[in-house]
Coordinates of C-alpha atoms in Angstrom, one line a residue:
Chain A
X1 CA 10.9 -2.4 10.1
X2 CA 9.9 -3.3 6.6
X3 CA 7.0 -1.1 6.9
X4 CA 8.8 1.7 8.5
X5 CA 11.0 2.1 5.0
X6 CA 8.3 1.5 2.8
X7 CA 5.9 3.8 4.6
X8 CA 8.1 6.3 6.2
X9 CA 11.4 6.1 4.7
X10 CA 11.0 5.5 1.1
X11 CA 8.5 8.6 0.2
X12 CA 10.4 11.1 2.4
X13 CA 13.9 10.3 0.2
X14 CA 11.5 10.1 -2.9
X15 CA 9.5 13.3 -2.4
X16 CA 13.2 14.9 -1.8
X17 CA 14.4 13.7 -4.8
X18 CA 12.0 14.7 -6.7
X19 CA 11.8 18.5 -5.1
X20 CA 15.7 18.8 -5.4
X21 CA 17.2 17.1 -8.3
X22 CA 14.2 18.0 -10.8
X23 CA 14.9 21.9 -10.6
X24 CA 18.7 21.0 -10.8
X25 CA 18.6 19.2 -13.8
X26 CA 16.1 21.8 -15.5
X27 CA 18.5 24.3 -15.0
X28 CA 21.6 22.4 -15.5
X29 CA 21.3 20.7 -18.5
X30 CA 18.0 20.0 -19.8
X31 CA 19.0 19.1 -23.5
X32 CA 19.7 15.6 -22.5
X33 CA 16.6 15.3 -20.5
X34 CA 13.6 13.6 -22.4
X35 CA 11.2 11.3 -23.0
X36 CA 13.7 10.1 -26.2
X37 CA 10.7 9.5 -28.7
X38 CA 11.0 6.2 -30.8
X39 CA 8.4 6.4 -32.9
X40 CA 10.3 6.8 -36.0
X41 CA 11.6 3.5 -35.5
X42 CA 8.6 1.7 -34.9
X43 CA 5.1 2.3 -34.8
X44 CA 2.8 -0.4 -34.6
X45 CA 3.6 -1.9 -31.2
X46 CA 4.6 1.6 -29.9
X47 CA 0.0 2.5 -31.0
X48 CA -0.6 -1.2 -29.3
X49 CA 1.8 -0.5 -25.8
X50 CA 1.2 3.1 -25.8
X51 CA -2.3 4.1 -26.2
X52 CA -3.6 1.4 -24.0
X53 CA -1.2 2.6 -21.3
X54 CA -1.8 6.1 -21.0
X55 CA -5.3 6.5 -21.7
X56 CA -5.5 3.8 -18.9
X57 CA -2.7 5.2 -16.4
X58 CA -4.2 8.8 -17.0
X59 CA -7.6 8.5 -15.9
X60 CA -6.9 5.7 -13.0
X61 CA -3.8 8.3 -11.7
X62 CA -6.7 11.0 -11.8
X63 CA -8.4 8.7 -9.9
X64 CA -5.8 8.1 -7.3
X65 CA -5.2 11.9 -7.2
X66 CA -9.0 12.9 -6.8
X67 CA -9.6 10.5 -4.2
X68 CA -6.7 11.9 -2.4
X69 CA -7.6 15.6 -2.7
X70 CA -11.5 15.5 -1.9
X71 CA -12.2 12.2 0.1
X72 CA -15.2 13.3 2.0
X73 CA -16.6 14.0 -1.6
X74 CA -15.8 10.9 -3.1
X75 CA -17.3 8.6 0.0
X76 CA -20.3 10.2 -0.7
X77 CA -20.4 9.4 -4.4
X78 CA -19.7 5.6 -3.8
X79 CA -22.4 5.6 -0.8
X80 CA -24.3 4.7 -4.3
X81 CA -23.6 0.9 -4.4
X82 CA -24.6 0.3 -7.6
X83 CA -22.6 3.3 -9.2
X84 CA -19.6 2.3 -7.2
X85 CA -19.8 -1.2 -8.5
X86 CA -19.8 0.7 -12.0
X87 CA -17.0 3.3 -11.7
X88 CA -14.6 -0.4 -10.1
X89 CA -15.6 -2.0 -14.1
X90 CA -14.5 1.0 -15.5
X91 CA -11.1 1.4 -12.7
X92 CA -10.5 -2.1 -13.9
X93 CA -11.1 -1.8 -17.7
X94 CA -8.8 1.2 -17.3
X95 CA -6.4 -1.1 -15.4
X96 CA -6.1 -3.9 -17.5
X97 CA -5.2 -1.5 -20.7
X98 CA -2.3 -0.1 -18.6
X99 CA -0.9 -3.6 -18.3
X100 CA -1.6 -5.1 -21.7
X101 CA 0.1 -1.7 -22.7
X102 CA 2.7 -1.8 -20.5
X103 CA 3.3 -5.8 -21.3
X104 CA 4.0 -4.3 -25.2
X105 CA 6.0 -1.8 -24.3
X106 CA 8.2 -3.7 -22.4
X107 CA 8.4 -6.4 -25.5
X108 CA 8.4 -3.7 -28.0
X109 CA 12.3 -3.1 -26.4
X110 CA 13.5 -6.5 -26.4
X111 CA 14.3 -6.6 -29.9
X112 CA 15.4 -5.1 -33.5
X113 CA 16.3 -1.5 -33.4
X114 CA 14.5 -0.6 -30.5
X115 CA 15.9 -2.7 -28.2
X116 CA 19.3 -0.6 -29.6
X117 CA 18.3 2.4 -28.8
X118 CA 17.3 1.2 -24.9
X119 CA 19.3 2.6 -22.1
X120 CA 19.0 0.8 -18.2
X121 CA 16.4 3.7 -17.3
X122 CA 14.5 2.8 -19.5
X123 CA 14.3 -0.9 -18.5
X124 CA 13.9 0.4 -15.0
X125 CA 11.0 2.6 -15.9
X126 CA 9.1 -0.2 -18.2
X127 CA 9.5 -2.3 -15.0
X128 CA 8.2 0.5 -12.7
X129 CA 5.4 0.9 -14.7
X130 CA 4.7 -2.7 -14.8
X131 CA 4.8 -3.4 -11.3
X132 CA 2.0 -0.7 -10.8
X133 CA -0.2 -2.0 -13.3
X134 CA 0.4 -5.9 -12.2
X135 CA -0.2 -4.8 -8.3
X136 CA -2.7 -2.0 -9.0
X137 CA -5.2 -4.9 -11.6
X138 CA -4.5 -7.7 -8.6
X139 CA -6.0 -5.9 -6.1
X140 CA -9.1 -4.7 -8.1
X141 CA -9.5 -8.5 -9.3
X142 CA -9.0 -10.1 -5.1
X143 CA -8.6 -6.7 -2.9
X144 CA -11.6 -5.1 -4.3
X145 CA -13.6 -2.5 -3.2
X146 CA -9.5 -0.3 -3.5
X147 CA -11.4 2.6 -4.6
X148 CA -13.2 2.8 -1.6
X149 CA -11.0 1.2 1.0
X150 CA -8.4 3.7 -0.5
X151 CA -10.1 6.5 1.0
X152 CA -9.7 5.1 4.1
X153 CA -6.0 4.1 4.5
X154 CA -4.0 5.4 2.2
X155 CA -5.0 8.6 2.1
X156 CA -5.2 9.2 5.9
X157 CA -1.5 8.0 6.2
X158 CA -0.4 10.5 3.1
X159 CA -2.0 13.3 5.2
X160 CA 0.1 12.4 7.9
X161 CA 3.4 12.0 5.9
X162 CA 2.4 15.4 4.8
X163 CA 1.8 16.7 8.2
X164 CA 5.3 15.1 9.0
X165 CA 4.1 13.0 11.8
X166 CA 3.6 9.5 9.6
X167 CA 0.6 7.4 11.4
X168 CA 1.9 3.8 9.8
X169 CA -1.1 1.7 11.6
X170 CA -3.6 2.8 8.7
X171 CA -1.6 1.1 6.1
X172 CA 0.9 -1.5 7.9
X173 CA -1.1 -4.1 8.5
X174 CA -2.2 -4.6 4.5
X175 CA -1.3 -7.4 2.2
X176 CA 2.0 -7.0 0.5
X177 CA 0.6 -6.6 -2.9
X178 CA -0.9 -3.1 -1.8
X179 CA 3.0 -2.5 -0.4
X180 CA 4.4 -3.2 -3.9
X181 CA 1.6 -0.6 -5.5
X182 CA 3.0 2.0 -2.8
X183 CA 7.0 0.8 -3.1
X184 CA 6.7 1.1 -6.7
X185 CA 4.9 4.4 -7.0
X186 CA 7.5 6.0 -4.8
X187 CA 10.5 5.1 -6.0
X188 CA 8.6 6.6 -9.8
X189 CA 9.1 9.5 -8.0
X190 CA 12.2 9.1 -6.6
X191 CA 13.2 8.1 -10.0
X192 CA 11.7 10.6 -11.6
X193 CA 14.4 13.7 -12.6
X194 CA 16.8 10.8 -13.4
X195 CA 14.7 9.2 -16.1
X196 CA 12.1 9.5 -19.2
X197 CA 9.2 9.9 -16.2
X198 CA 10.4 13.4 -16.7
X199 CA 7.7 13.8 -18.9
X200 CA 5.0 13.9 -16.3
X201 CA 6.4 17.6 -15.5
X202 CA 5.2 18.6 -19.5
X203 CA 1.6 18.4 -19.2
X204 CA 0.8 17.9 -23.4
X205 CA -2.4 19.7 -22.9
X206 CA -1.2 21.9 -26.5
X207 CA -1.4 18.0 -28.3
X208 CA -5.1 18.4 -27.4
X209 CA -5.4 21.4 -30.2
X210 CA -2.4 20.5 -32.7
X211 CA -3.5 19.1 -35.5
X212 CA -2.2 15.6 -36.6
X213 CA 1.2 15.6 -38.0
X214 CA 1.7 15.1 -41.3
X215 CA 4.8 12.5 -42.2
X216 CA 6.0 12.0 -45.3
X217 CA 8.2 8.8 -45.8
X218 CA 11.0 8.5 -48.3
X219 CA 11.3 5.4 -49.4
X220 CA 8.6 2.8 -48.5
X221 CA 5.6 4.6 -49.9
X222 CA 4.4 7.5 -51.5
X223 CA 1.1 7.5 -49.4
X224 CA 1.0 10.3 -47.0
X225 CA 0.3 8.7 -43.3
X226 CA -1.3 10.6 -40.8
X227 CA -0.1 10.1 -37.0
X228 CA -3.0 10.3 -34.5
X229 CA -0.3 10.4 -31.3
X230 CA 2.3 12.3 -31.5
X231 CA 5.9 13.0 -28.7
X232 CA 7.4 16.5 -28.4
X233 CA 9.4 17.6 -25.6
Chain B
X1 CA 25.5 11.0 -23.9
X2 CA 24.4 7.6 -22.5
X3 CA 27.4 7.6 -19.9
X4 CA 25.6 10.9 -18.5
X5 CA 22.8 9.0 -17.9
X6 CA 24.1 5.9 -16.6
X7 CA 26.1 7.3 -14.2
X8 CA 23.1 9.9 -12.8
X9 CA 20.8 7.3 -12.8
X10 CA 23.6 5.2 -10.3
X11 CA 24.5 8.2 -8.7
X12 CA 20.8 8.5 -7.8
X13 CA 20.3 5.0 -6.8
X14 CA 23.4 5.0 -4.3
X15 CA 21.8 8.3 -2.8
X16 CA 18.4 6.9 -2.5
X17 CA 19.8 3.6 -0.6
X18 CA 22.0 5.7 1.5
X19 CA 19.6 8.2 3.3
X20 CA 17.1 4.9 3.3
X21 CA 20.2 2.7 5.7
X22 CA 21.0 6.3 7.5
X23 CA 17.6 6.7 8.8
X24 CA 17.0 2.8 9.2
X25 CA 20.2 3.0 11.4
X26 CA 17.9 5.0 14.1
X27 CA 14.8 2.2 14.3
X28 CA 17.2 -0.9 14.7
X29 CA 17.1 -3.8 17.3
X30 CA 13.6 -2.8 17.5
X31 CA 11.7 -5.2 19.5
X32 CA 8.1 -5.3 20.2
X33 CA 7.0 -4.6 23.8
X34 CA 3.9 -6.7 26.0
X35 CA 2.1 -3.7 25.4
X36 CA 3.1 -3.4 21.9
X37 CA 2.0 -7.3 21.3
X38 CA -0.9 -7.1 23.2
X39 CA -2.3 -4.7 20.9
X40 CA -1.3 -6.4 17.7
X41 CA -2.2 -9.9 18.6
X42 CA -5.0 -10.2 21.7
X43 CA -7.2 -6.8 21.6
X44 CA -9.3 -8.1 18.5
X45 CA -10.4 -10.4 21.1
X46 CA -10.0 -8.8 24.7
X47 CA -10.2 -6.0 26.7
X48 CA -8.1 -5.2 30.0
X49 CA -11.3 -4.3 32.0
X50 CA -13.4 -3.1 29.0
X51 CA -15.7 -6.8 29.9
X52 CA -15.9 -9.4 28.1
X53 CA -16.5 -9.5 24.0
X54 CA -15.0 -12.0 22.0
X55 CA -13.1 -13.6 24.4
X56 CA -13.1 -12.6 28.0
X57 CA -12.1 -9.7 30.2
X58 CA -8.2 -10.1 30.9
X59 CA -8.2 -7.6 34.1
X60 CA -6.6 -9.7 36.9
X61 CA -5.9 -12.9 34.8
X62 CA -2.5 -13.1 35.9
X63 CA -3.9 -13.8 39.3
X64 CA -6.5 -16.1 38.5
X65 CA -4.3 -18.4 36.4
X66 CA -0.9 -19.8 36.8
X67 CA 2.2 -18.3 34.3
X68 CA 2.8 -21.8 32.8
X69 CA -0.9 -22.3 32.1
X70 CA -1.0 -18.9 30.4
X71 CA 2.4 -19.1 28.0
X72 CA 0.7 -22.5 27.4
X73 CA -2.8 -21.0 26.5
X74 CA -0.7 -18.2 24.0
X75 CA 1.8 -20.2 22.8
X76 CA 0.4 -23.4 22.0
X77 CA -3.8 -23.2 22.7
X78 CA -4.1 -26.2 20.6
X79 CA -2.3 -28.6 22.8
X80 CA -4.5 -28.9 25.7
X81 CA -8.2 -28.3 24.5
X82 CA -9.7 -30.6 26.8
X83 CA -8.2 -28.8 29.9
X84 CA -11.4 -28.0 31.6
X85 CA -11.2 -24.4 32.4
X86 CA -10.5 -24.0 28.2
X87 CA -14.0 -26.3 27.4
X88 CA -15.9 -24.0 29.7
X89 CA -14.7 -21.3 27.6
X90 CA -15.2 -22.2 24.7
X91 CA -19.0 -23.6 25.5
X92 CA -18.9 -19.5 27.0
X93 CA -17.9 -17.7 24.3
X94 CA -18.7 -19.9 21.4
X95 CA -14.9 -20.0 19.5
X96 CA -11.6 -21.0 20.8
X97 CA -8.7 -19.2 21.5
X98 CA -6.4 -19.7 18.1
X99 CA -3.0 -19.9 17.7
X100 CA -1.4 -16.5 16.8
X101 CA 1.8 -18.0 16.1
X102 CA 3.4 -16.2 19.3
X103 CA 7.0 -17.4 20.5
X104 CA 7.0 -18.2 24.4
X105 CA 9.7 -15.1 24.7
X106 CA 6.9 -13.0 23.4
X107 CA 4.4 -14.8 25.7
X108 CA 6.3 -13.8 28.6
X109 CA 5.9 -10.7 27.6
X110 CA 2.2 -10.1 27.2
X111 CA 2.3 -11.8 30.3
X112 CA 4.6 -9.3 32.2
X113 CA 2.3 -6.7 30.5
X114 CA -0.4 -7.9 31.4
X115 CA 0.4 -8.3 35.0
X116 CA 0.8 -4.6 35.8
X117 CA -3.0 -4.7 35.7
X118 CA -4.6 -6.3 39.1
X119 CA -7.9 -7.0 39.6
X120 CA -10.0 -4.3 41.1
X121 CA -12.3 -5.1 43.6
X122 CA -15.1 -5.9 41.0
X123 CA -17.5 -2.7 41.0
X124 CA -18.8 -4.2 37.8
X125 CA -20.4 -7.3 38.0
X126 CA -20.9 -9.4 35.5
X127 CA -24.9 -9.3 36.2
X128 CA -24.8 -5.6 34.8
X129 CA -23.5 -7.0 31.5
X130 CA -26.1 -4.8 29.1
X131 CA -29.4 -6.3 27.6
X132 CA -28.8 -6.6 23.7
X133 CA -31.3 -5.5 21.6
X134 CA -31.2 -6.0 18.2
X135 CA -32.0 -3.6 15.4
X136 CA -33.2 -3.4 11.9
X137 CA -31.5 -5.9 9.5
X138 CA -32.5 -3.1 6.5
X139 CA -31.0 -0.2 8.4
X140 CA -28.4 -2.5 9.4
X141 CA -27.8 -3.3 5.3
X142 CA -27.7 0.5 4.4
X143 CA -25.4 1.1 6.9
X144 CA -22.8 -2.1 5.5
X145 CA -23.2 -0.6 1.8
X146 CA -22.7 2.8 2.8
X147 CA -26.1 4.0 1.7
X148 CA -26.3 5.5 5.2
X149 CA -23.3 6.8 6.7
X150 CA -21.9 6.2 10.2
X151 CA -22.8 9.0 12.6
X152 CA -19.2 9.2 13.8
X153 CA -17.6 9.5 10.3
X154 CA -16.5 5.6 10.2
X155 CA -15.9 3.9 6.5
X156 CA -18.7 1.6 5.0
X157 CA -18.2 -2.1 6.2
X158 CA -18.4 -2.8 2.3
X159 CA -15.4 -1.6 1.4
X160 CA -13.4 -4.6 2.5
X161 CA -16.3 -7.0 3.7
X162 CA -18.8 -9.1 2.0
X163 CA -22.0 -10.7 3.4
X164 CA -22.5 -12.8 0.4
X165 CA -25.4 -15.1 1.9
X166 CA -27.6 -11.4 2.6
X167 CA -26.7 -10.8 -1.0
X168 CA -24.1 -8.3 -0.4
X169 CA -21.3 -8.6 -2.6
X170 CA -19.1 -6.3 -0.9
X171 CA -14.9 -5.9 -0.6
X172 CA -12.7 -8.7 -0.6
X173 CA -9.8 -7.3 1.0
X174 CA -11.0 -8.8 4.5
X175 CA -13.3 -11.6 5.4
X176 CA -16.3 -12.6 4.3
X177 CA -19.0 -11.7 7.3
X178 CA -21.8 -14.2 6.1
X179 CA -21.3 -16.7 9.2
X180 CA -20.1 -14.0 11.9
X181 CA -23.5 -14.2 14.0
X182 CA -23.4 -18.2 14.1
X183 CA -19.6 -18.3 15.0
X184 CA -20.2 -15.4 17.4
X185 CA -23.2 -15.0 18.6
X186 CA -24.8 -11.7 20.0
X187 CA -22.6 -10.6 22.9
X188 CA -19.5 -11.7 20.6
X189 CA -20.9 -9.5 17.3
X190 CA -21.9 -7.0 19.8
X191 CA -18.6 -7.1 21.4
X192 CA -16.5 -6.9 18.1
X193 CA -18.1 -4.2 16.6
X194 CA -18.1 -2.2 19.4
X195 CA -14.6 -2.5 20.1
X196 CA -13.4 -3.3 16.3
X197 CA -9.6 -4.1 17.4
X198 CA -8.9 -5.9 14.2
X199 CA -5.7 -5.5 12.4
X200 CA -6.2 -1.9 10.2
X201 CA -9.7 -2.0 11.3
X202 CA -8.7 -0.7 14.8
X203 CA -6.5 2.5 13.3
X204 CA -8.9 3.8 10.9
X205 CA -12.0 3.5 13.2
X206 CA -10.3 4.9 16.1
X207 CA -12.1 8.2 17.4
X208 CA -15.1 6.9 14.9
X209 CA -16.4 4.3 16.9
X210 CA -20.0 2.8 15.8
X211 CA -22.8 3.8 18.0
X212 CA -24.8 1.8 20.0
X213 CA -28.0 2.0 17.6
X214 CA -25.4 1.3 14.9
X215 CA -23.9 -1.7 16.3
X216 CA -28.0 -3.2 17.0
X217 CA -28.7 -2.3 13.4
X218 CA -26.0 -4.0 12.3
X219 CA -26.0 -7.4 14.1
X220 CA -29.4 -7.7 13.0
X221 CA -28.4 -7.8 9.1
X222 CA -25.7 -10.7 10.8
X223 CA -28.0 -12.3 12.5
X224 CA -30.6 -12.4 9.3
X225 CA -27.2 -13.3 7.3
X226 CA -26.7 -16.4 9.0
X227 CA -30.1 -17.4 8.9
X228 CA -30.8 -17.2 5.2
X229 CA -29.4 -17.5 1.7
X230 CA -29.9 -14.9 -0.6
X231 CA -26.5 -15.3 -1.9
X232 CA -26.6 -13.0 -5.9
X233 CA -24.7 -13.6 -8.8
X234 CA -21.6 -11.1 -9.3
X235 CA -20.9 -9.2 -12.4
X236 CA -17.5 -7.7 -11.3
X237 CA -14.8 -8.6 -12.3
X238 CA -16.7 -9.4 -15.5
X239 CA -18.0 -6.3 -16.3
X240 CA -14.9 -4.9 -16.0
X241 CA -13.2 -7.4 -18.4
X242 CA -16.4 -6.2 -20.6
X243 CA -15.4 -2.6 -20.5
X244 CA -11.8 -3.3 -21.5
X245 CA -13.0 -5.2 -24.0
X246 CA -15.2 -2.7 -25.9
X247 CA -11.9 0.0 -25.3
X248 CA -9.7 -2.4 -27.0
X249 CA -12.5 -2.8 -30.6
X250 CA -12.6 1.4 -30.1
X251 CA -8.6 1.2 -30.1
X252 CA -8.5 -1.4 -33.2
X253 CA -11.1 0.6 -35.6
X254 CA -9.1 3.8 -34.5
X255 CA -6.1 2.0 -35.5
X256 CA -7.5 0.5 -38.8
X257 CA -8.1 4.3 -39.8
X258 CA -4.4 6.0 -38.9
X259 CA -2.3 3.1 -38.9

């Protein structure tokens, strides 16, 4: 039964909160619906927590996503043993900067004005996010080859949630850790038009060309500091 | 402005928990069937008049043995190994019958189940069991890696399994397949790969069975597995430790110049 909410139950109420409430809230108020930068409060844990994270949760969600989309084509790739043994390193690399970036982001809220400024979603989100990374690194450490076994579960069983008849045998019989992965990534998106994941829907592809911003600060120093990363919503 | 969120974000928890009990409500006092167990817990091992593989044939077993000697056998197999029907067995078919941690309620079961299938008068006798011939252990080893795909579309044995003593250091979501050929010999490898009723196995090979070639291909790389050691040294999950490594001394000289 267990299986049935976590493999059945939980996307379909996910994947309709996320088709319903996001337009809502974009049309109903979208002024208090952000990503609530905090880098002007603190920088040098948010560079340590941050870049790690997304330049690791990026690529490995592309990952996730391609394998999803073109399966065939991605078996074939890693019929090359030796390059799928290389492209797992890299998955993992990738992985373990999401956690260590996660792990800071999470302590970067437990204290000074940060932690002030931190609402419950954002604690639940941190949380979400660490949950992937923990389960996601686990089973590339002991569950390995995921990228390939992937192919072969997981992805049959989201084709037949999106065909709406939900074939639980590819999936039901895995470890619990790989439940976790899926439990957590669902209820993101369940989540997601209640909270700062929001900002998945604002592709920054415009950062890619903006050049750095320029701050100027007041009072410490009179050096001008230029900010690689930068939020806008 | 934070008393908006709050109460959105609990709004959307209740609603999430509340069409997750409503449609729970439908699957409740849901209890497994014979059938149901029977494909959970024995077909790894058995067939209902498919022959013998792992373990044997169970057509007609409810005839040829008593009910108490069969909840005994699934319940508790451990508890009576020198029963001499068990020890000719188990010199038959080379591994015991394990315990699957199975309640006698859900013995009964498998046993009622198991019941609705008589025993034909045998057409196929056990003399016409096929000759096995084995394959090419290299042909057998592209197959595992994936190198060469399965004609029917199946996944790559490597993605879950190793054979580390034929120097395959393969997936390590399932079991290591070094010793398979010495625990099961050839009708038992033949017989499991053929079939493949594992747990997950059995869903995401079904319609994509191996072929017969495949199979012989295969439990010759088993067979050569068991036989040798050419166990190699692993460099995952090192290299990818490596990897992360090098991204955090980019990340750290990238700081050292904005921060």
């Amino acid at each position: 039964m267990l299986d049935t909410l976590i493999f059945v139950v939980l996307p379909y109420a996910a994947i309709a909160l996320a088709l319903f409430v996001t337009p809502y809230r974009y049309f109903k108020n979208r002024l208090d619906w952000s990503a609530f930068s905090t880098q002007f409060l603190e920088r040098r844990k948010l560079y340590w927590g941050s870049i790690p994270w997304h330049y690791g949760i990026v690529i490995v969600l592309a990952g996730h996503l391609i394998g999803f989309l073109f399966p065939s084509a991605v078996q074939s790739v890693l019929s090359n043993f030796s390059l799928l043994i290389a492209l797992e390193s890299i998955a993992l690399s990738l992985g373990l900067l999401a956690l260590v970036g996660s792990v800071i982001l999470l302590i970067r809220r437990t204290s000074g004005i940060v932690r002030a400024v931190t609402s419950y979603s954002d604690w639940i989100v941190l949380l979400l996010v660490l949950n992937q990374a923990i389960t996601g690194v686990y089973m590339g450490v002991f569950a390995r080859w995921g990228m390939e076994w992937y192919l072969h579960t997981a992805v049959p069983w989201l084709y037949s949630l999106l065909t709406l008849n939900p074939q639980i045998g590819y999936v039901s019989e895995l470890p619990l850790v790989f439940k976790l992965h899926v439990a957590g990534a669902f209820l993101i998106l369940a989540v997601l038009p209640f909270t700062k994941f929001v900002h998945f829907l604002f592709l920054p592809l415009d950062f890619l060309k903006d050049p750095p911003l320029l701050y100027r600060w007041a009072s410490r120093r009179e050096k001008k500091v230029v900010i690689g990363e930068t939020k806008k919503i | 402005m934070r008393i908006v969120k709050r109460s959105l974000l609990a709004k959307s928890l209740f609603w999430t928990l509340a069409v997750m009990l409503l449609s729970l409500s439908a699957g409740v006092s849901y209890a497994q069937t014979g059938e149901e167990l029977f494909s959970k817990k024995c077909v790894s091992c058995h067939t209902i008049g498919g022959g013998d593989v792992v373990g044997p044939d169970l057509l007609g077993i409810t005839e040829k043995r008593d009910r108490e000697w069969l909840i005994r056998i699934i319940v508790d197999p451990d508890s009576f190994l020198d029963d001499p029907i068990r020890q000719e067995n188990i010199a038959k078919y080379g591994v015991k019958m394990p315990d699957l941690g199975l309640s006698e309620e859900e013995a009964v079961k498998i046993i009622e189940f198991l019941s609705q299938f008589a025993a034909q008068p045998s057409e196929a006798t056990p003399e016409e069991t096929p000759e096995i011939q084995l394959g090419d252990p290299e042909i057998g080893r592209a197959l595992f890696i994936g190198e060469l795909r399965f004609t029917n579309g199946g996944p790559p044995c490597v993605a879950c399994h190793s054979v580390r003593s034929a120097g395959i250091n393969g997936g390590t979501l399932a079991k290591d397949l070094s010793d398979l050929y010495a625990r099961l010999g050839d009708r038992g490898v033949y017989g499991a790969l053929k079939s493949l009723q594992f747990p997950v196995m059995k869903d995401i090979y079904a319609g994509k069975e191996l072929t017969d070639e495949e199979v012989a291909h295969l439990a010759a790389l088993f067979k050569e597995a068991s036989e040798t050691n050419r166990a190699k040294s692993d460099i995952y999950p090192l290299s990818g430790i490596v990897v992360f490594l090098v991204a955090i001394g980019i990340a750290t000289v990238y700081f050292r110049r904005v921060g």
